[in-house]
Amino acid sequence: MSEASAPHAADRRELTAAQRNAVAELLRVSPVADELGRRFVRAGHELHLVGGSVRDALLGRLGDDLDFCTDAHPDETLRVLKGWAESIWETGREFGTIGAQRDGLRLEITTFRAESYDQVSRNPVVVYGTSLDEDLKRRDFTINAMAVSLPEHRFTDPHGGLDDISARMIRTPSTPGESFGDDPLRMLRAARFAAQLRFAVHPDVHRAMSEMSADLDRITAERIRDEFTKLLCGADPITGLRLLVDTGLAERFLPELTGLKLEIDEHAQHKDVYEHTLTVVENAVSYEEEGCDFILRMAALMHDVGKPATKAAAPDGRVSFHHHEVVGARLTKARMKAMRYPKEVIAKVTALVALHLRFYGYGRGEWTDSAVRRYVADAGDLLPRLHKLTRSDCTTRNRRKAAQLAADYDALEDRIARIAAEEDLARVRPDLDGNAIMELLGVPPGPVVGRAWKHLKEQRLEHGPLDRDAAEVELLRWARAEGLIS
């Protein structure tokens, strides 16, 4: 690989090492990429590996999704791919993108672009470009504005992206104002890349993000949601979240996060609830076993958002936030709905927020086996996440108190395991099913069966499993009390 344009001043040994990493990564996919490049050249067109693929190759983390750009228009790209690609899709055709698969690699080939943006919706209006330099200039950040031409492996870096990778810095090819003016979502993408790559944001970029944060209002909720999800699932979400708050971007779509800065934590162990929340998110990440658990991270982020609305000061000066979990669950549901998250995701995050304080009475020795059963039943399949969220919420710097909380939760988990082994807590259901209820009471399907089922479930939670005879006696006793039988 050779350089078509010299990078800006930087340590030459570091750049050479970075290029060696890129070559090693590219060799892994080069049979397919080079073969595709030769096909485009034979058809009279250019083909370049670009964007995140080049960036990730330089970082030694190239995946199986490769991005290319070309001077060929979509119809011409389709002709090149026909008979070579194992499968082809055209879902991105309106943006000049044709997708294909070959040897386990997903390829996206996009015609050179010189797009402009609708000044109201800020959605891209695609205009095909005529050169690689033009295409690279319109990209969001310098680290995404590099290319490797195929099949010759010529490296092009007109905006110093290699320098910025070496410096772990996020800059824009044009001025930040021009770049964010083209597409305000790029401000959120800057925070997302900071979280994903552990890169710093250049001061000029940070300044523009602050000055132009209100422009994010022109972006659809779905686009914001997708970028925010990637940010929260980044390797360092705390850096990304701080950027959102510090620049005012969070205020545009997640004001509950900014609001936490004003609320003093009742434990007085943190500067404010905002800092406590970031620590809880960081703790939650440490409990993940494999990959990002967005539901756990989002619950950790939102678990205390009900505190501003429930803050109360006692005569002795102590601050409390009674029932903030209830208010927080309601706010979380409303916010995630506004961000267009799927209903099932909203339901799970909201349930965790509502349940996150339930544990804090356990250490006083007040929980009966019935309370443990209800804890497990209310959590359902969220119980493993609730365990992690509750442990993450312990951020006290008092070592003795932290050790006691950890021991209490260990004891609760042991108790759950013991009762589960005896009673199958994973399936807490009435000891009689609907058919048995109808047969014993002589009633058809309907509301009575549902009420009876609910009553038997409450008995199951309160007293544990009943044998068949005892369950039938309890059902008949309830039916008499309800006036259903004599």
mmCIF file of N, CA, C and O in Angstrom, residues 25-80:
data_model
loop_
_atom_site.group_PDB
_atom_site.id
_atom_site.type_symbol
_atom_site.label_atom_id
_atom_site.label_comp_id
_atom_site.label_asym_id
_atom_site.label_seq_id
_atom_site.Cartn_x
_atom_site.Cartn_y
_atom_site.Cartn_z
ATOM 1 N N GLU A 25 -4.768 -6.543 7.601
ATOM 2 C CA GLU A 25 -6.214 -6.720 7.632
ATOM 3 C C GLU A 25 -6.776 -6.872 6.220
ATOM 4 O O GLU A 25 -7.655 -7.694 5.970
ATOM 5 N N LEU A 26 -6.242 -6.064 5.289
ATOM 6 C CA LEU A 26 -6.768 -6.113 3.933
ATOM 7 C C LEU A 26 -6.424 -7.418 3.232
ATOM 8 O O LEU A 26 -7.174 -7.900 2.385
ATOM 9 N N LEU A 27 -5.279 -8.006 3.585
ATOM 10 C CA LEU A 27 -4.911 -9.274 2.975
ATOM 11 C C LEU A 27 -5.940 -10.354 3.277
ATOM 12 O O LEU A 27 -6.139 -11.287 2.495
ATOM 13 N N ARG A 28 -6.602 -10.199 4.455
ATOM 14 C CA ARG A 28 -7.594 -11.205 4.837
ATOM 15 C C ARG A 28 -8.780 -11.206 3.872
ATOM 16 O O ARG A 28 -9.387 -12.240 3.621
ATOM 17 N N VAL A 29 -9.125 -10.041 3.339
ATOM 18 C CA VAL A 29 -10.286 -9.947 2.455
ATOM 19 C C VAL A 29 -9.895 -9.626 1.017
ATOM 20 O O VAL A 29 -10.757 -9.531 0.153
ATOM 21 N N SER A 30 -8.580 -9.439 0.772
ATOM 22 C CA SER A 30 -8.164 -8.954 -0.545
ATOM 23 C C SER A 30 -8.529 -9.860 -1.712
ATOM 24 O O SER A 30 -8.772 -9.348 -2.812
ATOM 25 N N PRO A 31 -8.581 -11.187 -1.553
ATOM 26 C CA PRO A 31 -8.984 -11.979 -2.715
ATOM 27 C C PRO A 31 -10.328 -11.548 -3.278
ATOM 28 O O PRO A 31 -10.501 -11.423 -4.492
ATOM 29 N N VAL A 32 -11.278 -11.288 -2.406
ATOM 30 C CA VAL A 32 -12.599 -10.842 -2.852
ATOM 31 C C VAL A 32 -12.548 -9.387 -3.308
ATOM 32 O O VAL A 32 -13.044 -9.047 -4.394
ATOM 33 N N ALA A 33 -11.920 -8.518 -2.489
ATOM 34 C CA ALA A 33 -11.884 -7.095 -2.826
ATOM 35 C C ALA A 33 -11.105 -6.850 -4.116
ATOM 36 O O ALA A 33 -11.538 -6.077 -4.984
ATOM 37 N N ASP A 34 -9.967 -7.513 -4.253
ATOM 38 C CA ASP A 34 -9.167 -7.315 -5.460
ATOM 39 C C ASP A 34 -9.865 -7.877 -6.690
ATOM 40 O O ASP A 34 -9.811 -7.294 -7.780
ATOM 41 N N GLU A 35 -10.509 -9.013 -6.517
ATOM 42 C CA GLU A 35 -11.248 -9.604 -7.640
ATOM 43 C C GLU A 35 -12.360 -8.674 -8.093
ATOM 44 O O GLU A 35 -12.572 -8.462 -9.300
ATOM 45 N N LEU A 36 -13.067 -8.080 -7.122
ATOM 46 C CA LEU A 36 -14.121 -7.133 -7.468
ATOM 47 C C LEU A 36 -13.529 -5.894 -8.128
ATOM 48 O O LEU A 36 -14.082 -5.375 -9.110
ATOM 49 N N GLY A 37 -12.392 -5.431 -7.614
ATOM 50 C CA GLY A 37 -11.739 -4.273 -8.208
ATOM 51 C C GLY A 37 -11.367 -4.518 -9.661
ATOM 52 O O GLY A 37 -11.546 -3.635 -10.516
ATOM 53 N N ARG A 38 -10.855 -5.711 -9.941
ATOM 54 C CA ARG A 38 -10.485 -6.032 -11.339
ATOM 55 C C ARG A 38 -11.709 -6.052 -12.233
ATOM 56 O O ARG A 38 -11.643 -5.607 -13.392
ATOM 57 N N ARG A 39 -12.833 -6.519 -11.736
ATOM 58 C CA ARG A 39 -14.056 -6.544 -12.538
ATOM 59 C C ARG A 39 -14.503 -5.130 -12.884
ATOM 60 O O ARG A 39 -14.929 -4.849 -14.011
ATOM 61 N N PHE A 40 -14.407 -4.216 -11.913
ATOM 62 C CA PHE A 40 -14.796 -2.829 -12.192
ATOM 63 C C PHE A 40 -13.834 -2.185 -13.187
ATOM 64 O O PHE A 40 -14.253 -1.452 -14.094
ATOM 65 N N VAL A 41 -12.538 -2.439 -13.039
ATOM 66 C CA VAL A 41 -11.551 -1.869 -13.956
ATOM 67 C C VAL A 41 -11.800 -2.370 -15.377
ATOM 68 O O VAL A 41 -11.755 -1.602 -16.349
ATOM 69 N N ARG A 42 -12.068 -3.676 -15.508
ATOM 70 C CA ARG A 42 -12.328 -4.232 -16.853
ATOM 71 C C ARG A 42 -13.574 -3.607 -17.475
ATOM 72 O O ARG A 42 -13.675 -3.494 -18.700
ATOM 73 N N ALA A 43 -14.515 -3.186 -16.615
ATOM 74 C CA ALA A 43 -15.739 -2.555 -17.127
ATOM 75 C C ALA A 43 -15.550 -1.055 -17.343
ATOM 76 O O ALA A 43 -16.501 -0.355 -17.725
ATOM 77 N N GLY A 44 -14.329 -0.563 -17.091
ATOM 78 C CA GLY A 44 -14.034 0.848 -17.333
ATOM 79 C C GLY A 44 -14.356 1.764 -16.167
ATOM 80 O O GLY A 44 -14.548 2.971 -16.363
ATOM 81 N N HIS A 45 -14.391 1.195 -14.947
ATOM 82 C CA HIS A 45 -14.753 1.989 -13.769
ATOM 83 C C HIS A 45 -13.700 1.882 -12.671
ATOM 84 O O HIS A 45 -12.827 1.029 -12.712
ATOM 85 N N GLU A 46 -13.809 2.776 -11.688
ATOM 86 C CA GLU A 46 -12.940 2.746 -10.513
ATOM 87 C C GLU A 46 -13.663 2.029 -9.370
ATOM 88 O O GLU A 46 -14.894 2.002 -9.307
ATOM 89 N N LEU A 47 -12.866 1.491 -8.441
ATOM 90 C CA LEU A 47 -13.435 0.938 -7.214
ATOM 91 C C LEU A 47 -12.468 1.221 -6.072
ATOM 92 O O LEU A 47 -11.264 0.988 -6.195
ATOM 93 N N HIS A 48 -13.023 1.725 -4.945
ATOM 94 C CA HIS A 48 -12.193 2.089 -3.797
ATOM 95 C C HIS A 48 -12.852 1.585 -2.512
ATOM 96 O O HIS A 48 -14.055 1.755 -2.312
ATOM 97 N N LEU A 49 -12.043 0.972 -1.662
ATOM 98 C CA LEU A 49 -12.488 0.652 -0.307
ATOM 99 C C LEU A 49 -12.440 1.957 0.487
ATOM 100 O O LEU A 49 -11.426 2.668 0.454
ATOM 101 N N VAL A 50 -13.527 2.295 1.200
ATOM 102 C CA VAL A 50 -13.607 3.623 1.818
ATOM 103 C C VAL A 50 -14.205 3.569 3.219
ATOM 104 O O VAL A 50 -14.653 2.529 3.701
ATOM 105 N N GLY A 51 -14.230 4.746 3.840
ATOM 106 C CA GLY A 51 -14.973 4.973 5.072
ATOM 107 C C GLY A 51 -14.543 4.119 6.239
ATOM 108 O O GLY A 51 -13.353 3.945 6.527
ATOM 109 N N GLY A 52 -15.548 3.569 6.930
ATOM 110 C CA GLY A 52 -15.285 2.783 8.118
ATOM 111 C C GLY A 52 -14.434 1.563 7.861
ATOM 112 O O GLY A 52 -13.697 1.120 8.755
ATOM 113 N N SER A 53 -14.477 1.019 6.643
ATOM 114 C CA SER A 53 -13.665 -0.159 6.340
ATOM 115 C C SER A 53 -12.180 0.168 6.400
ATOM 116 O O SER A 53 -11.381 -0.588 6.963
ATOM 117 N N VAL A 54 -11.788 1.311 5.841
ATOM 118 C CA VAL A 54 -10.377 1.720 5.889
ATOM 119 C C VAL A 54 -9.992 2.097 7.314
ATOM 120 O O VAL A 54 -8.926 1.707 7.819
ATOM 121 N N ARG A 55 -10.858 2.854 7.967
ATOM 122 C CA ARG A 55 -10.582 3.229 9.361
ATOM 123 C C ARG A 55 -10.375 1.991 10.237
ATOM 124 O O ARG A 55 -9.404 1.900 11.003
ATOM 125 N N ASP A 56 -11.277 1.028 10.133
ATOM 126 C CA ASP A 56 -11.178 -0.167 10.971
ATOM 127 C C ASP A 56 -9.973 -1.025 10.595
ATOM 128 O O ASP A 56 -9.380 -1.684 11.458
ATOM 129 N N ALA A 57 -9.618 -1.020 9.312
ATOM 130 C CA ALA A 57 -8.411 -1.752 8.912
ATOM 131 C C ALA A 57 -7.179 -1.140 9.577
ATOM 132 O O ALA A 57 -6.308 -1.848 10.084
ATOM 133 N N LEU A 58 -7.117 0.188 9.604
ATOM 134 C CA LEU A 58 -5.986 0.865 10.234
ATOM 135 C C LEU A 58 -5.949 0.626 11.739
ATOM 136 O O LEU A 58 -4.893 0.646 12.363
ATOM 137 N N LEU A 59 -7.119 0.388 12.324
ATOM 138 C CA LEU A 59 -7.196 0.120 13.755
ATOM 139 C C LEU A 59 -7.070 -1.367 14.080
ATOM 140 O O LEU A 59 -7.152 -1.760 15.242
ATOM 141 N N GLY A 60 -6.897 -2.189 13.036
ATOM 142 C CA GLY A 60 -6.754 -3.620 13.253
ATOM 143 C C GLY A 60 -8.026 -4.314 13.651
ATOM 144 O O GLY A 60 -8.008 -5.316 14.362
ATOM 145 N N ARG A 61 -9.187 -3.798 13.193
ATOM 146 C CA ARG A 61 -10.466 -4.369 13.605
ATOM 147 C C ARG A 61 -11.444 -4.487 12.434
ATOM 148 O O ARG A 61 -12.654 -4.367 12.608
ATOM 149 N N LEU A 62 -10.923 -4.712 11.245
ATOM 150 C CA LEU A 62 -11.784 -4.820 10.070
ATOM 151 C C LEU A 62 -12.719 -6.015 10.201
ATOM 152 O O LEU A 62 -12.304 -7.121 10.535
ATOM 153 N N GLY A 63 -13.982 -5.800 9.954
ATOM 154 C CA GLY A 63 -14.978 -6.862 10.045
ATOM 155 C C GLY A 63 -15.293 -7.463 8.695
ATOM 156 O O GLY A 63 -14.492 -7.392 7.747
ATOM 157 N N ASP A 64 -16.482 -8.033 8.586
ATOM 158 C CA ASP A 64 -16.888 -8.705 7.354
ATOM 159 C C ASP A 64 -17.836 -7.868 6.508
ATOM 160 O O ASP A 64 -18.365 -8.347 5.509
ATOM 161 N N ASP A 65 -18.076 -6.623 6.912
ATOM 162 C CA ASP A 65 -18.886 -5.689 6.128
ATOM 163 C C ASP A 65 -17.936 -4.668 5.512
ATOM 164 O O ASP A 65 -17.247 -3.940 6.223
ATOM 165 N N LEU A 66 -17.897 -4.612 4.183
ATOM 166 C CA LEU A 66 -16.961 -3.741 3.476
ATOM 167 C C LEU A 66 -17.714 -2.687 2.675
ATOM 168 O O LEU A 66 -18.698 -2.997 1.994
ATOM 169 N N ASP A 67 -17.228 -1.453 2.755
ATOM 170 C CA ASP A 67 -17.833 -0.336 2.023
ATOM 171 C C ASP A 67 -16.913 0.093 0.883
ATOM 172 O O ASP A 67 -15.710 0.295 1.084
ATOM 173 N N PHE A 68 -17.504 0.260 -0.293
ATOM 174 C CA PHE A 68 -16.758 0.689 -1.476
ATOM 175 C C PHE A 68 -17.451 1.900 -2.084
ATOM 176 O O PHE A 68 -18.655 2.108 -1.913
ATOM 177 N N CYS A 69 -16.686 2.698 -2.827
ATOM 178 C CA CYS A 69 -17.290 3.726 -3.668
ATOM 179 C C CYS A 69 -16.744 3.563 -5.084
ATOM 180 O O CYS A 69 -15.676 2.981 -5.299
ATOM 181 N N THR A 70 -17.490 4.077 -6.042
ATOM 182 C CA THR A 70 -17.159 3.881 -7.455
ATOM 183 C C THR A 70 -17.737 5.013 -8.292
ATOM 184 O O THR A 70 -18.667 5.700 -7.860
ATOM 185 N N ASP A 71 -17.185 5.200 -9.492
ATOM 186 C CA ASP A 71 -17.794 6.147 -10.421
ATOM 187 C C ASP A 71 -18.937 5.514 -11.193
ATOM 188 O O ASP A 71 -19.668 6.205 -11.908
ATOM 189 N N ALA A 72 -19.106 4.204 -11.070
ATOM 190 C CA ALA A 72 -20.199 3.510 -11.756
ATOM 191 C C ALA A 72 -21.530 3.849 -11.094
ATOM 192 O O ALA A 72 -21.626 3.917 -9.872
ATOM 193 N N HIS A 73 -22.563 4.051 -11.909
ATOM 194 C CA HIS A 73 -23.896 4.277 -11.387
ATOM 195 C C HIS A 73 -24.530 2.920 -11.054
ATOM 196 O O HIS A 73 -24.037 1.873 -11.467
ATOM 197 N N PRO A 74 -25.627 2.915 -10.270
ATOM 198 C CA PRO A 74 -26.198 1.642 -9.803
ATOM 199 C C PRO A 74 -26.451 0.602 -10.890
ATOM 200 O O PRO A 74 -26.144 -0.581 -10.697
ATOM 201 N N ASP A 75 -26.983 1.003 -12.026
ATOM 202 C CA ASP A 75 -27.230 0.028 -13.098
ATOM 203 C C ASP A 75 -25.928 -0.590 -13.590
ATOM 204 O O ASP A 75 -25.857 -1.794 -13.869
ATOM 205 N N GLU A 76 -24.886 0.233 -13.665
ATOM 206 C CA GLU A 76 -23.588 -0.273 -14.113
ATOM 207 C C GLU A 76 -22.972 -1.191 -13.055
ATOM 208 O O GLU A 76 -22.365 -2.226 -13.377
ATOM 209 N N THR A 77 -23.167 -0.848 -11.775
ATOM 210 C CA THR A 77 -22.684 -1.709 -10.692
ATOM 211 C C THR A 77 -23.375 -3.063 -10.741
ATOM 212 O O THR A 77 -22.739 -4.115 -10.559
ATOM 213 N N LEU A 78 -24.664 -3.057 -10.991
ATOM 214 C CA LEU A 78 -25.405 -4.314 -11.077
ATOM 215 C C LEU A 78 -24.865 -5.206 -12.180
ATOM 216 O O LEU A 78 -24.764 -6.433 -12.023
ATOM 217 N N ARG A 79 -24.493 -4.596 -13.329
ATOM 218 C CA ARG A 79 -23.954 -5.391 -14.435
ATOM 219 C C ARG A 79 -22.610 -6.027 -14.053
ATOM 220 O O ARG A 79 -22.315 -7.169 -14.412
ATOM 221 N N VAL A 80 -21.796 -5.281 -13.279
ATOM 222 C CA VAL A 80 -20.504 -5.826 -12.850
ATOM 223 C C VAL A 80 -20.710 -6.982 -11.868
ATOM 224 O O VAL A 80 -19.989 -7.988 -11.908
#
